[in-house]
Coordinates of C-alpha atoms in Angstrom, one line a residue:
M1 CA -65.5 190.7 60.7
R2 CA -63.3 189.5 57.9
R3 CA -60.1 187.7 58.8
G4 CA -57.2 190.1 58.5
C5 CA -59.1 193.2 59.6
V6 CA -57.4 193.1 63.0
V7 CA -54.0 192.9 61.3
R8 CA -55.0 195.7 58.9
G9 CA -56.4 197.8 61.8
T10 CA -53.3 197.2 63.9
W11 CA -51.0 198.3 61.0
Y12 CA -53.2 201.3 60.4
V13 CA -52.8 202.4 64.0
V14 CA -49.0 201.9 63.8
L15 CA -48.8 203.7 60.5
S16 CA -50.9 206.6 61.9
L17 CA -48.6 206.9 64.9
V18 CA -45.5 206.9 62.7
A19 CA -47.0 209.5 60.4
L20 CA -47.9 211.8 63.3
A21 CA -44.5 211.6 65.0
P22 CA -42.4 214.3 63.4
A23 CA -39.1 213.0 64.8
R24 CA -39.6 209.7 63.2
A25 CA -40.7 211.1 59.8
A26 CA -37.5 213.1 59.7
G27 CA -35.5 209.9 59.3
Q28 CA -32.2 208.6 60.8
D29 CA -33.6 207.5 64.1
I30 CA -35.4 204.3 63.1
G31 CA -34.5 200.9 61.6
L32 CA -31.0 200.3 60.4
P33 CA -28.3 202.6 61.8
L34 CA -26.4 204.9 59.4
D35 CA -23.4 203.4 57.8
A36 CA -24.8 199.9 58.4
R37 CA -25.0 197.4 55.6
P38 CA -28.3 195.4 55.4
A39 CA -27.9 191.6 55.9
P40 CA -28.3 189.5 52.7
A41 CA -31.9 188.9 51.8
T42 CA -33.7 186.9 49.1
V43 CA -37.2 187.9 48.0
E44 CA -39.3 187.0 45.0
D45 CA -40.5 188.8 41.9
L46 CA -44.3 188.7 41.5
D47 CA -44.0 185.5 39.4
G48 CA -42.4 183.6 42.3
N49 CA -38.8 183.7 41.1
A50 CA -36.2 184.1 43.8
V51 CA -34.4 187.5 43.7
D52 CA -31.3 188.2 45.7
L53 CA -31.2 191.9 46.8
A54 CA -27.4 191.8 46.3
R55 CA -28.3 192.2 42.6
W56 CA -28.6 195.9 43.4
V57 CA -27.0 196.6 46.8
G58 CA -23.5 197.8 46.5
K59 CA -23.8 198.4 42.7
G60 CA -25.1 202.0 42.9
P61 CA -27.4 204.1 45.0
V62 CA -30.7 202.3 45.9
V63 CA -34.0 203.5 47.4
V64 CA -35.9 200.7 49.1
E65 CA -39.5 201.2 50.3
F66 CA -41.4 198.6 52.3
W67 CA -44.9 198.9 51.0
A68 CA -48.4 197.4 51.0
T69 CA -51.4 197.8 48.8
W70 CA -53.6 198.6 51.8
C71 CA -51.2 201.2 53.3
P72 CA -52.6 204.8 53.1
V73 CA -49.3 206.3 54.1
C74 CA -47.5 204.4 51.3
E75 CA -50.1 205.9 48.9
A76 CA -49.4 209.4 50.2
L77 CA -45.6 208.8 49.8
F78 CA -46.0 207.6 46.2
P79 CA -45.8 211.1 44.6
K80 CA -42.6 211.9 46.4
L81 CA -41.0 208.7 45.3
E82 CA -42.2 209.3 41.8
A83 CA -40.8 212.8 41.8
A84 CA -37.5 211.6 43.2
H85 CA -37.3 209.0 40.4
G86 CA -38.0 211.8 37.9
R87 CA -34.9 213.7 39.1
F88 CA -32.6 210.8 39.9
G89 CA -34.0 207.7 38.2
D90 CA -31.1 207.5 35.7
R91 CA -28.6 207.2 38.6
V92 CA -30.6 205.4 41.4
T93 CA -32.4 202.1 41.6
F94 CA -35.9 202.2 43.1
L95 CA -37.1 199.0 44.8
V96 CA -40.5 198.5 46.3
V97 CA -40.6 195.5 48.7
A98 CA -44.2 194.4 49.2
V99 CA -44.5 193.0 52.8
G100 CA -46.2 189.6 53.3
V101 CA -49.0 191.0 55.5
N102 CA -52.6 190.8 54.3
Q103 CA -51.7 190.7 50.6
S104 CA -50.4 188.3 48.0
P105 CA -48.5 188.5 44.7
R106 CA -51.9 188.1 43.0
S107 CA -53.5 191.0 44.9
I108 CA -50.4 193.1 44.3
R109 CA -50.6 192.5 40.6
R110 CA -54.3 193.5 40.6
H111 CA -53.5 196.7 42.5
L112 CA -50.7 197.6 40.1
E113 CA -53.0 197.2 37.2
R114 CA -55.1 200.1 38.6
H115 CA -52.2 202.0 40.2
P116 CA -49.0 201.3 38.3
M117 CA -45.5 202.1 39.7
P118 CA -43.4 202.1 36.5
F119 CA -40.5 203.7 38.2
A120 CA -39.8 200.8 40.6
T121 CA -39.0 197.2 40.6
I122 CA -41.7 195.5 42.7
L123 CA -40.6 192.6 44.9
W124 CA -42.5 190.2 47.2
D125 CA -41.2 189.5 50.7
G126 CA -43.6 186.7 51.7
R127 CA -41.2 185.1 54.2
G128 CA -40.0 188.4 55.7
D129 CA -36.3 188.0 54.8
A130 CA -36.0 191.6 53.6
V131 CA -38.1 192.9 56.5
R132 CA -35.6 191.4 58.9
A133 CA -32.5 192.3 56.9
F134 CA -33.6 196.0 56.7
D135 CA -35.1 196.1 60.2
A136 CA -38.4 197.3 58.6
F137 CA -40.8 197.9 61.5
T138 CA -43.7 199.3 59.3
T139 CA -44.7 200.0 55.8
S140 CA -43.7 203.3 54.3
Y141 CA -40.3 202.6 55.8
V142 CA -37.6 203.8 53.3
V143 CA -34.0 203.0 53.3
V144 CA -31.5 204.8 51.0
L145 CA -28.2 203.0 50.4
D146 CA -25.2 204.7 48.8
A147 CA -23.2 203.2 45.9
S148 CA -21.2 201.0 48.3
G149 CA -24.3 199.6 50.0
K150 CA -24.2 201.6 53.2
V151 CA -27.3 203.1 54.8
V152 CA -27.4 206.9 54.4
Y153 CA -31.0 207.4 55.3
T154 CA -34.0 205.7 57.0
G155 CA -37.4 207.1 57.6
A156 CA -41.1 206.3 57.7
G157 CA -44.2 208.3 56.9
A158 CA -45.7 210.4 54.2
D159 CA -43.5 213.5 54.7
Q160 CA -40.2 212.0 53.7
D161 CA -38.3 214.1 51.2
I162 CA -36.5 211.4 49.2
A163 CA -35.4 213.8 46.5
A164 CA -33.6 215.9 49.1
V165 CA -31.9 212.8 50.4
L166 CA -30.7 211.8 46.9
A167 CA -29.7 215.4 46.1
A168 CA -27.4 215.3 49.2
L169 CA -26.1 211.9 48.2
L170 CA -25.3 212.4 44.6
P171 CA -23.0 214.9 43.0
A172 CA -24.7 217.7 41.0
R173 CA -24.6 217.5 37.3

């Protein structure tokens, strides 16, 4: 058995349970509480440069997904994030935070060559600072912050309707 298969298998079980739990997929009952502000966190870009999430938090609405190349639920959520970006990308920042479990910046770059995510800024959380700041217990965990940096939504799983969350958050044009 390859090193890391146990970690991957454990994550898969956790992700499967989250995806099957309708109450959890509905959002608002996991991770950071509503109206909370995430703690400061520094991550890296895929070139190893330090990036402070404060660059985006509190400067406008932000969607943050905690993601992994090996996460089937993240893959299933991808079209919904892409569709939400298609509707709201001119008014909302989309961040994808790659967790530091069983992947590296190099493997992430290789994955993105085959499966690009042009709508999002991809960040690397190798030390787990953002995971702790956002209380991210699993991949496919999404946090939506309003323009002031307060949490307005949290959820996990493939059935999240991020476009509906953003439609409720943003004034109609």
